[in-house]
Short mmCIF file of C-alpha atoms and ligand atoms in Angstrom, two decimals:
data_model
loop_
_atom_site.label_atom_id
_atom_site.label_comp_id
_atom_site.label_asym_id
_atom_site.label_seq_id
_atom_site.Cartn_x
_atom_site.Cartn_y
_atom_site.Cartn_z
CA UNK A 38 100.49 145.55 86.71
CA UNK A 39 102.22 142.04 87.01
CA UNK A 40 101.84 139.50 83.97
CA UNK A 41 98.43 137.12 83.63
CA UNK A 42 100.96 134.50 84.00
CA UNK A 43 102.08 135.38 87.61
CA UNK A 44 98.57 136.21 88.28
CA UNK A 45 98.00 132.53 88.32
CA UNK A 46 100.40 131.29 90.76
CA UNK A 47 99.69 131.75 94.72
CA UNK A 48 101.88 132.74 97.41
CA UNK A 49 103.44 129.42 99.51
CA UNK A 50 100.98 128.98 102.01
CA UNK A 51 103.79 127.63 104.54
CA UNK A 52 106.48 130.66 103.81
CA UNK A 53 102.71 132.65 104.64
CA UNK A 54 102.08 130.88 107.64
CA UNK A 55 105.97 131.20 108.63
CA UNK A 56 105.73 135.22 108.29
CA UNK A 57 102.70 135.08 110.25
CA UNK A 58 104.73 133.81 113.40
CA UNK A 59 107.55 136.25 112.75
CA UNK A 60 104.61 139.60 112.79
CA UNK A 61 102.80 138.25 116.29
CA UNK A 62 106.27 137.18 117.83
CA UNK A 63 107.47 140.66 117.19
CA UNK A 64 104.64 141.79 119.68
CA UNK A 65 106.18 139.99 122.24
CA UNK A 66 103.46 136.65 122.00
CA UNK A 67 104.69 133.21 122.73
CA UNK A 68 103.86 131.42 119.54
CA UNK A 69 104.02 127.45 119.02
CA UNK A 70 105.12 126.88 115.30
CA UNK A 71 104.61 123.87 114.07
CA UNK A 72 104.53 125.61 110.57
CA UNK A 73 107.91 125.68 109.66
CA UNK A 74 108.76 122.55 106.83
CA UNK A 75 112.43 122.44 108.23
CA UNK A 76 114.80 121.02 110.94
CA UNK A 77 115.59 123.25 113.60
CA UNK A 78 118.97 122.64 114.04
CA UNK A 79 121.57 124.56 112.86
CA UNK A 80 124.08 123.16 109.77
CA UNK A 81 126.76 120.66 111.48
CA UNK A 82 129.88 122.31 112.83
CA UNK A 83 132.61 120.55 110.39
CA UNK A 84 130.14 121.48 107.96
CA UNK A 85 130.47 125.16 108.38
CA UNK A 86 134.12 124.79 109.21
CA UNK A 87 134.78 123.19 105.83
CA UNK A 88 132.96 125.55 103.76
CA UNK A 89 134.68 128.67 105.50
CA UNK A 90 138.06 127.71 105.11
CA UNK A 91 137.22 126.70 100.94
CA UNK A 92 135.62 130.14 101.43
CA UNK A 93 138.86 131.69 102.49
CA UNK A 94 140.77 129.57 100.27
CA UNK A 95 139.27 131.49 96.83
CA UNK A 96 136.31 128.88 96.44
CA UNK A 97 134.19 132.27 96.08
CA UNK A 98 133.51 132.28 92.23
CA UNK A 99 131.02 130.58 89.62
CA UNK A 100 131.70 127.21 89.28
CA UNK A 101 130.93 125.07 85.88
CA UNK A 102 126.72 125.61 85.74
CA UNK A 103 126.20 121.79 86.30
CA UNK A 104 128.63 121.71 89.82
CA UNK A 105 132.09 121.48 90.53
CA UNK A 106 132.69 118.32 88.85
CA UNK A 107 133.71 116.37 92.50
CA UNK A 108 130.78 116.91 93.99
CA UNK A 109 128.73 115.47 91.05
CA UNK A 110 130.66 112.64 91.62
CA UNK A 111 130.56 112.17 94.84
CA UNK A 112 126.55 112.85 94.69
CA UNK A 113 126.48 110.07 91.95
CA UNK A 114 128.71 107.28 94.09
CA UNK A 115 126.19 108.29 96.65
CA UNK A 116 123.08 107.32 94.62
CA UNK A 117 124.86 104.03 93.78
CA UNK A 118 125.56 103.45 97.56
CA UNK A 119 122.54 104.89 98.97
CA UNK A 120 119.49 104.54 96.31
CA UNK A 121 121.13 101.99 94.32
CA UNK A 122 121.04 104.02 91.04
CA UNK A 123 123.49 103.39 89.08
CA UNK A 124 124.68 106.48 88.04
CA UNK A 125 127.43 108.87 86.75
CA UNK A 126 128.75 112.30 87.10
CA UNK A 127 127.20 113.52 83.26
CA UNK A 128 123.97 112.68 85.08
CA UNK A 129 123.57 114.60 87.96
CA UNK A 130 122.90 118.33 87.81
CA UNK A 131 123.57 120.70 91.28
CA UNK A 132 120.83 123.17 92.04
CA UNK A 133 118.90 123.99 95.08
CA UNK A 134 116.36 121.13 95.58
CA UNK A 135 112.92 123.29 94.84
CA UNK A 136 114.66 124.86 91.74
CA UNK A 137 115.65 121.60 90.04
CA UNK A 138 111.74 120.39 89.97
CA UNK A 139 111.24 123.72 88.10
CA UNK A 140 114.55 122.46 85.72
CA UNK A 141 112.81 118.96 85.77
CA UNK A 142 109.10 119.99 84.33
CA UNK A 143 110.97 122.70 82.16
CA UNK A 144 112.83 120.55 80.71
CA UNK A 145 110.11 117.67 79.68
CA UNK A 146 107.30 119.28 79.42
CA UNK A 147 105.10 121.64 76.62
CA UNK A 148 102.66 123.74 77.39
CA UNK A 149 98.96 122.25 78.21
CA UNK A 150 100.93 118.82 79.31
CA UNK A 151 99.76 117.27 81.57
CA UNK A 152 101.13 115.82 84.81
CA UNK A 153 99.83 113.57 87.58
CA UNK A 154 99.70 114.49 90.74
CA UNK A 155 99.18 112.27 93.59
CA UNK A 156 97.12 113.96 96.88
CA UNK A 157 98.06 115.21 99.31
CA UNK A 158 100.86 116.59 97.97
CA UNK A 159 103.84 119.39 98.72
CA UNK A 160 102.06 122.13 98.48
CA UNK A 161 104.22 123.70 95.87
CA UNK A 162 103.72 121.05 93.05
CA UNK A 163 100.70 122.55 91.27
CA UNK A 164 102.18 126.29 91.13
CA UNK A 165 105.47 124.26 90.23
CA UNK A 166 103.53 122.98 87.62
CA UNK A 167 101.60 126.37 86.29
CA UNK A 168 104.86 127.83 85.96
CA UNK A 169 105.96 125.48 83.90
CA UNK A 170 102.72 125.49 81.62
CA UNK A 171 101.78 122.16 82.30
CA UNK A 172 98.98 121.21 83.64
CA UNK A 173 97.77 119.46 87.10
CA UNK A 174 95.66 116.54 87.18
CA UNK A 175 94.86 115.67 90.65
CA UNK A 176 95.05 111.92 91.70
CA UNK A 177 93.44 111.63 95.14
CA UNK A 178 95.47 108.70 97.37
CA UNK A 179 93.01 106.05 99.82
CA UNK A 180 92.74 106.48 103.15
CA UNK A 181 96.34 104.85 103.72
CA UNK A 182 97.55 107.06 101.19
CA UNK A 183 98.07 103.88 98.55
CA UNK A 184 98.14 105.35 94.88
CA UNK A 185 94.66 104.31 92.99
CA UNK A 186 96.29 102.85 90.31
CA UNK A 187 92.61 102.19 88.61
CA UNK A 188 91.79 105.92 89.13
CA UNK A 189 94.82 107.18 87.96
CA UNK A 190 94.51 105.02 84.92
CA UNK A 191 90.91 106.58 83.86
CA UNK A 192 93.24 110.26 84.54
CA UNK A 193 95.48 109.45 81.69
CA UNK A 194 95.26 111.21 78.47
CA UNK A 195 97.40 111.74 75.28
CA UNK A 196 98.66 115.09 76.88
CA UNK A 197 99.78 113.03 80.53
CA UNK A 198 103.81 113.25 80.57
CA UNK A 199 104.98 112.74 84.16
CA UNK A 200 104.17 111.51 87.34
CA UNK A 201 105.08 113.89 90.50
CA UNK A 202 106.26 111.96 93.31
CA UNK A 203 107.51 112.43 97.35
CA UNK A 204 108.46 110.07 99.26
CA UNK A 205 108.61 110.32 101.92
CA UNK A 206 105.38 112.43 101.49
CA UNK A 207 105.35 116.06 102.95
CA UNK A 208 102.50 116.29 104.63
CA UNK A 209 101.38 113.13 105.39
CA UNK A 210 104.56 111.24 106.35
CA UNK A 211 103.90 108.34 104.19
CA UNK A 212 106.78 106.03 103.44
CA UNK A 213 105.80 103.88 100.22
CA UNK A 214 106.77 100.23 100.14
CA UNK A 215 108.89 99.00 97.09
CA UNK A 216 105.85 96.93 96.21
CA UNK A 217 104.09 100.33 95.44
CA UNK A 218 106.71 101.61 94.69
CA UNK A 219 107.37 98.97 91.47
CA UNK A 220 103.44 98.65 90.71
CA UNK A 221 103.65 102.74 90.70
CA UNK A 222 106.90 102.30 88.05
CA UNK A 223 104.74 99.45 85.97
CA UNK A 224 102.08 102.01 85.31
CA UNK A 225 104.43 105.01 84.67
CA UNK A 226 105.94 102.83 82.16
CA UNK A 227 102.92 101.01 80.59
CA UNK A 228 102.06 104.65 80.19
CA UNK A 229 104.90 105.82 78.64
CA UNK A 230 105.36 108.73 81.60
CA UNK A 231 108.68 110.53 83.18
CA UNK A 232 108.53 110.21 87.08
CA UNK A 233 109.88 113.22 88.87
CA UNK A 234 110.90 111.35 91.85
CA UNK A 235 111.63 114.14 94.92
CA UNK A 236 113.04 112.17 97.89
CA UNK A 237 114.29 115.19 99.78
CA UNK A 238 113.34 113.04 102.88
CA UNK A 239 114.90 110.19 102.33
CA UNK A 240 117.32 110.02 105.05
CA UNK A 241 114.35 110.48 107.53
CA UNK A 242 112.58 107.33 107.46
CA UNK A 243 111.44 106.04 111.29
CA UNK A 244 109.31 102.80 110.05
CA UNK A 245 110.09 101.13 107.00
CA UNK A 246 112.96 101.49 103.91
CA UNK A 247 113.82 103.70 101.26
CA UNK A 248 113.29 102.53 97.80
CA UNK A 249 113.93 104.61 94.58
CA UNK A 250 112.40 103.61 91.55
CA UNK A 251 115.15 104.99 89.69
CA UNK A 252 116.91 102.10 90.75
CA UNK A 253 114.61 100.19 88.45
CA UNK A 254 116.55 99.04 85.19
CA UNK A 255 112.93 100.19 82.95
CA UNK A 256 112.92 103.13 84.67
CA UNK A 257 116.32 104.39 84.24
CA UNK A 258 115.39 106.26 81.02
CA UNK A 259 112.23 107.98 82.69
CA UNK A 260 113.12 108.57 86.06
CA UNK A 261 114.66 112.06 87.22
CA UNK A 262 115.72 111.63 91.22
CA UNK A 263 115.63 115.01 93.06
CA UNK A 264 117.54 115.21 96.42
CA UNK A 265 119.20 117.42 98.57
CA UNK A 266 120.39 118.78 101.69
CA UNK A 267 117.92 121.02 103.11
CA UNK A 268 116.73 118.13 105.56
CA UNK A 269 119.30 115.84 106.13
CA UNK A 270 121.92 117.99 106.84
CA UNK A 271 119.65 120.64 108.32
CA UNK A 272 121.42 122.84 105.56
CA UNK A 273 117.87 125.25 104.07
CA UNK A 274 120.01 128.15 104.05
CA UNK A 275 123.02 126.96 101.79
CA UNK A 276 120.28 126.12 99.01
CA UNK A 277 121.64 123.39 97.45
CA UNK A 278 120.01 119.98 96.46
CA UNK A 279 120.69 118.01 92.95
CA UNK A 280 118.75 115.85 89.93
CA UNK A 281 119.77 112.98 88.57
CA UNK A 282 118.69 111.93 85.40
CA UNK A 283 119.22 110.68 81.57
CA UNK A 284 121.73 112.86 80.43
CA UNK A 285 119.81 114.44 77.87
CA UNK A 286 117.60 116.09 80.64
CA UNK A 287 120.81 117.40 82.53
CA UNK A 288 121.72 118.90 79.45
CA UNK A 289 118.48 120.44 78.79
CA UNK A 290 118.06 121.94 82.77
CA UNK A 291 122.01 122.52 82.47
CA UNK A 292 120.48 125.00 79.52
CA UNK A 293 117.82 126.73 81.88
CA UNK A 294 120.31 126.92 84.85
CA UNK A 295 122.83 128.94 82.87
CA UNK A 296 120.40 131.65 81.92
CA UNK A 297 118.59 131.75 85.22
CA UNK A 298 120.78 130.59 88.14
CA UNK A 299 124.32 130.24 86.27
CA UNK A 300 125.38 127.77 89.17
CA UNK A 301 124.81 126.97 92.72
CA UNK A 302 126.69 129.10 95.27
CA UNK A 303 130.04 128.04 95.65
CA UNK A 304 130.53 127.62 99.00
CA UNK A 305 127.29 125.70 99.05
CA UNK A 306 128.50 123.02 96.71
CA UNK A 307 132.11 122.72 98.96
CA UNK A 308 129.68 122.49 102.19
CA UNK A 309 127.57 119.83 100.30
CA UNK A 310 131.01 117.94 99.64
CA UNK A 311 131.40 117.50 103.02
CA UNK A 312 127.93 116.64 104.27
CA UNK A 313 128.17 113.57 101.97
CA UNK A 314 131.13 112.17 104.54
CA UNK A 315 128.51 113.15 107.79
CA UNK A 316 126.35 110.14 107.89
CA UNK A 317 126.50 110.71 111.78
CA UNK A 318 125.25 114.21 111.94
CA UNK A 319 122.21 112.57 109.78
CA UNK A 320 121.96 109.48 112.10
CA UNK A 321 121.65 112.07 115.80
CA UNK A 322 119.45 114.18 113.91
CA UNK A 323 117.14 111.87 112.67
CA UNK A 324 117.22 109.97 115.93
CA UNK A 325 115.86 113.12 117.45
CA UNK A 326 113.06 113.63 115.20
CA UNK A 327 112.09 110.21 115.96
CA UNK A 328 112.01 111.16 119.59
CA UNK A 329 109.86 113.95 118.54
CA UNK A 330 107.36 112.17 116.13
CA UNK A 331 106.70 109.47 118.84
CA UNK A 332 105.73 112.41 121.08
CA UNK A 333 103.48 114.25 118.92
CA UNK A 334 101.91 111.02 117.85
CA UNK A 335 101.14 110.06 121.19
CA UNK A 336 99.95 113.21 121.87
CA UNK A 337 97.75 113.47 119.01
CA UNK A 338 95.96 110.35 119.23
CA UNK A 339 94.51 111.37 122.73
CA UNK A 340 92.90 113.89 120.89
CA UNK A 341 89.17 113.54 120.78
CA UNK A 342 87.67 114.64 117.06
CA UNK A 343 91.42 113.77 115.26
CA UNK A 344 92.20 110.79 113.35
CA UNK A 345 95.79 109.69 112.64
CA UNK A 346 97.80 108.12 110.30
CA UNK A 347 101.30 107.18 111.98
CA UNK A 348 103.66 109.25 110.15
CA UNK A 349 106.54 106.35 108.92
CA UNK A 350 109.16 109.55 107.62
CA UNK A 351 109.85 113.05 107.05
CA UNK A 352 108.90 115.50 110.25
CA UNK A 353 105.10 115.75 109.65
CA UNK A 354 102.14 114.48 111.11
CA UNK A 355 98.76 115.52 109.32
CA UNK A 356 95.61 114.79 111.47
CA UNK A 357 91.87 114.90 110.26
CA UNK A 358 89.76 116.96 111.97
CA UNK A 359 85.64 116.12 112.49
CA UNK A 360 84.89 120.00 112.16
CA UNK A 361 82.49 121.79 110.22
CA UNK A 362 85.22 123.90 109.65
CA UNK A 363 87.74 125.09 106.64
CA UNK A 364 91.20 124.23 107.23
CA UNK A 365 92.32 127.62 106.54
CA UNK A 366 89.63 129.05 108.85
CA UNK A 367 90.72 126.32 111.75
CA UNK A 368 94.35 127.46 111.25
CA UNK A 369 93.57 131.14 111.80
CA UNK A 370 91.49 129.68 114.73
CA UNK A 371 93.87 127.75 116.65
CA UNK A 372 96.38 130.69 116.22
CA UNK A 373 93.96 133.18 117.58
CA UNK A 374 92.97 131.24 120.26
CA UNK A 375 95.98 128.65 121.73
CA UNK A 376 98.91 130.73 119.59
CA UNK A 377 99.68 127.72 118.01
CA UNK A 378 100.66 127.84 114.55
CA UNK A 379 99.59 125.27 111.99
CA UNK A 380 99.58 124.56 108.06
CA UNK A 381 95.74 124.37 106.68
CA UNK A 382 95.58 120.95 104.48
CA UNK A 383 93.92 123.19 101.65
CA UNK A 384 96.86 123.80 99.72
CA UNK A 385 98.05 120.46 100.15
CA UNK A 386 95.09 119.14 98.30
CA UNK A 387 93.04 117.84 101.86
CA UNK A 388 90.43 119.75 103.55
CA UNK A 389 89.67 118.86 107.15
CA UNK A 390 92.91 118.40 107.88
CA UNK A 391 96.17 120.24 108.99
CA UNK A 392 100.00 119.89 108.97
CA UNK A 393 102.26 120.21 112.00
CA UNK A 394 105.73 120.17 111.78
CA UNK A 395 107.37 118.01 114.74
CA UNK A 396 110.70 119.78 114.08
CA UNK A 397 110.43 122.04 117.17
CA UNK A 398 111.68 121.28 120.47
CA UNK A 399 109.99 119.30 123.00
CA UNK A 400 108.87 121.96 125.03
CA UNK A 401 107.21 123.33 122.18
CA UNK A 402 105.45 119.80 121.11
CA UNK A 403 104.27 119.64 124.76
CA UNK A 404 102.66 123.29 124.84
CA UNK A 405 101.64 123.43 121.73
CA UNK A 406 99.47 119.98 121.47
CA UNK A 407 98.13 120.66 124.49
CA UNK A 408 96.94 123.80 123.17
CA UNK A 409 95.49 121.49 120.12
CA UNK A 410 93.99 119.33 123.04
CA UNK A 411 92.50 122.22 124.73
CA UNK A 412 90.95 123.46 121.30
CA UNK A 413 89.15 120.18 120.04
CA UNK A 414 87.86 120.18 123.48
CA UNK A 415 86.26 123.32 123.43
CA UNK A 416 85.02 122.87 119.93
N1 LIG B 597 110.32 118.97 98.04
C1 LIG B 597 109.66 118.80 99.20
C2 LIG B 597 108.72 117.66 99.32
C3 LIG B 597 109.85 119.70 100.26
O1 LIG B 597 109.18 119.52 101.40
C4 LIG B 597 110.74 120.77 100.09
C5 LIG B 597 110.98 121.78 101.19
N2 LIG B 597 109.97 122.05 102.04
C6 LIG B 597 111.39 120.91 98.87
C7 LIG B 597 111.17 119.99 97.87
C8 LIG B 597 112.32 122.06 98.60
O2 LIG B 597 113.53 121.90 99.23
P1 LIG B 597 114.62 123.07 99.26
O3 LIG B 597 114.17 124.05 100.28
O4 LIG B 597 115.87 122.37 99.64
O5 LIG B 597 114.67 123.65 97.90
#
């Protein structure tokens, strides 16, 4: 019998949807995924190169727990560059991306906290959260996705510690302005909150311009910056991403990495030193998921019984559909009936709506939104 504890935490509905595909392609069915939350392309070649020969160098042991200390600074002269933090090597931990939000809450938070949570959001947050102990208070985003600044301030109570942000927002592809982005850091700091800043996206951005608010002087202190290079570098497998943050909260997840992870994989961290000199691998990449968004968006917007909002980043679109349907049940739907696999906005904190992942080929957008198409129309 497993604890009470794990009891309350639910499988990820998109690693769910993902072994889904693998069961009904094994019977031989031509399946359009557009569930899968990462780029389809495999790691850059002088990526690979570089982290074989370290590999066959000896670079195949523990490193220090926090990262080998040149790639913490090279990750902190890229936030100076990049995100205009300024920043040091003491303050940035390396750890896969999803693991350092666990480090992040585990490290500011006590049990029954609370922490903000804007909506939609990445559907992991709120489990993030429960294993952690804290607890989620939902703050739902208007119909552009703006934060309610008025709402959230009625949300905030004596236990409220930290704001969870994206941006670029997985699902809904929102890029926030640094005009929101600053009125967002006035009320985390007339609040006294942390932000947990995840900008895992950041280098995918098709309309509009990054902005980190850790790059705020007031916000230094309260801001932790997660990264990585899952979906820039197309790099999922290597699991490695990074924090940055005061250095009394690197200490503190430096703690919690020693006695869970020890340290990132090796070879990870020397692959991750060279992605940091590929800005063109980024540049093609992104270029071709802009190709693909503009597709699916077009697409899309044919679509009688959808409404849009024009993804400005990451590789999502996330329509509204005018069903008297569940999401989940629409998902299972559209699978059984067009084989086209998509997230249900349920576990991102939106009914009547789903996710599709644009990170497929074109082929596959083509097919597979027209199977969408063909779907509404019969409904
Ligand atoms: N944050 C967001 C918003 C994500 O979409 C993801 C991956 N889907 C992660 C964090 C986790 O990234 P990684 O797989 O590199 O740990």
């Amino acid at each position: 019998m497993v604890s009470s504890r794990v009891n309350k935490i639910n499988e990820s509905a998109t690693v769910s949807m993902s072994n889904k595909a693998a069961e009904l392609k094994a019977q031989g069915k031509t399946i359009y995924n557009f569930g899968i939350g990462e780029p389809d392309f495999t790691t850059p070649k002088e990526i690979i190169d570089y982290a074989y020969k370290e590999a066959l160098e000896g670079k195949t042991h523990y490193t220090p727990s926090a990262g080998i200390m040149e790639l913490r600074e090279k990750i902190a002269e890229k936030m100076k560059k990049k995100n205009n933090i300024d920043t040091e090597a003491k303050n940035v931990l390396v750890t896969p991306t999803k693991f350092s939000l666990n480090l992040a809450l585990y490290s500011i938070i006590d049990e029954g906290d609370e922490v903000l949570l804007p909506s939609p959001y990445y559907v992991s947050y709120p489990d993030i959260v429960k294993i952690n102990s804290g607890k989620n208070v939902i703050a739902e985003t208007d119909n552009n996705y703006e934060f309610d600044l008025d709402l959230m301030r009625k949300y905030v109570s004596p236990k409220t510690k930290v704001f969870m942000l994206n941006n670029p927002v997985n699902p809904t592809g929102k890029v926030y302005s640094e005009k929101s982005l600053r009125e967002l850091s006035d009320f985390i700091i007339e609040n006294n909150l942390y932000l947990i800043s995840d900008e895992i996206y950041e280098d995918l951005i098709y309309k509009g311009k990054m902005f980190s608010p850790g790059s705020i002087k007031e916000m230094e202190e309260r801001t932790i910056t997660i990264s990585g290079f899952s979906k820039s570098y197309a790099m999922t497998g290597w699991r490695i991403g990074y924090m940055v943050a005061p250095e009394e909260i690197i200490k503190a997840s430096n703690k919690i990495q020693q006695q869970t992870l020890t340290c990132t994989p090796s070879i990870s961290q020397y692959a991750a030193l060279k992605a940091l000199d590929d800005e063109k691998s980024v540049i093609e990449m992104k270029n071709k998921f802009s190709k693909r968004r503009d597709l699916a968006v077009s697409m899309l917007k044919e679509i009688d019984g959808l409404s849009l909002y024009e993804p400005e980043g990451a590789f999502y679109v996330f329509p509204e559909y005018d069903a008297d349907m569940e999401s989940d049940d629409l998902a299972m739907d559209l699978l059984n009936k067009e084989n086209v696999i998509v997230t249900p906005g349920d576990p991102f904190g939106a009914e009547k709506h789903f996710r599709i992942s644009y990170a497929a080929s074109e082929e596959t957008i083509k097919a597979g939104i027209s199977g969408i198409a063909d779907y509404f129309n019969k409904l």
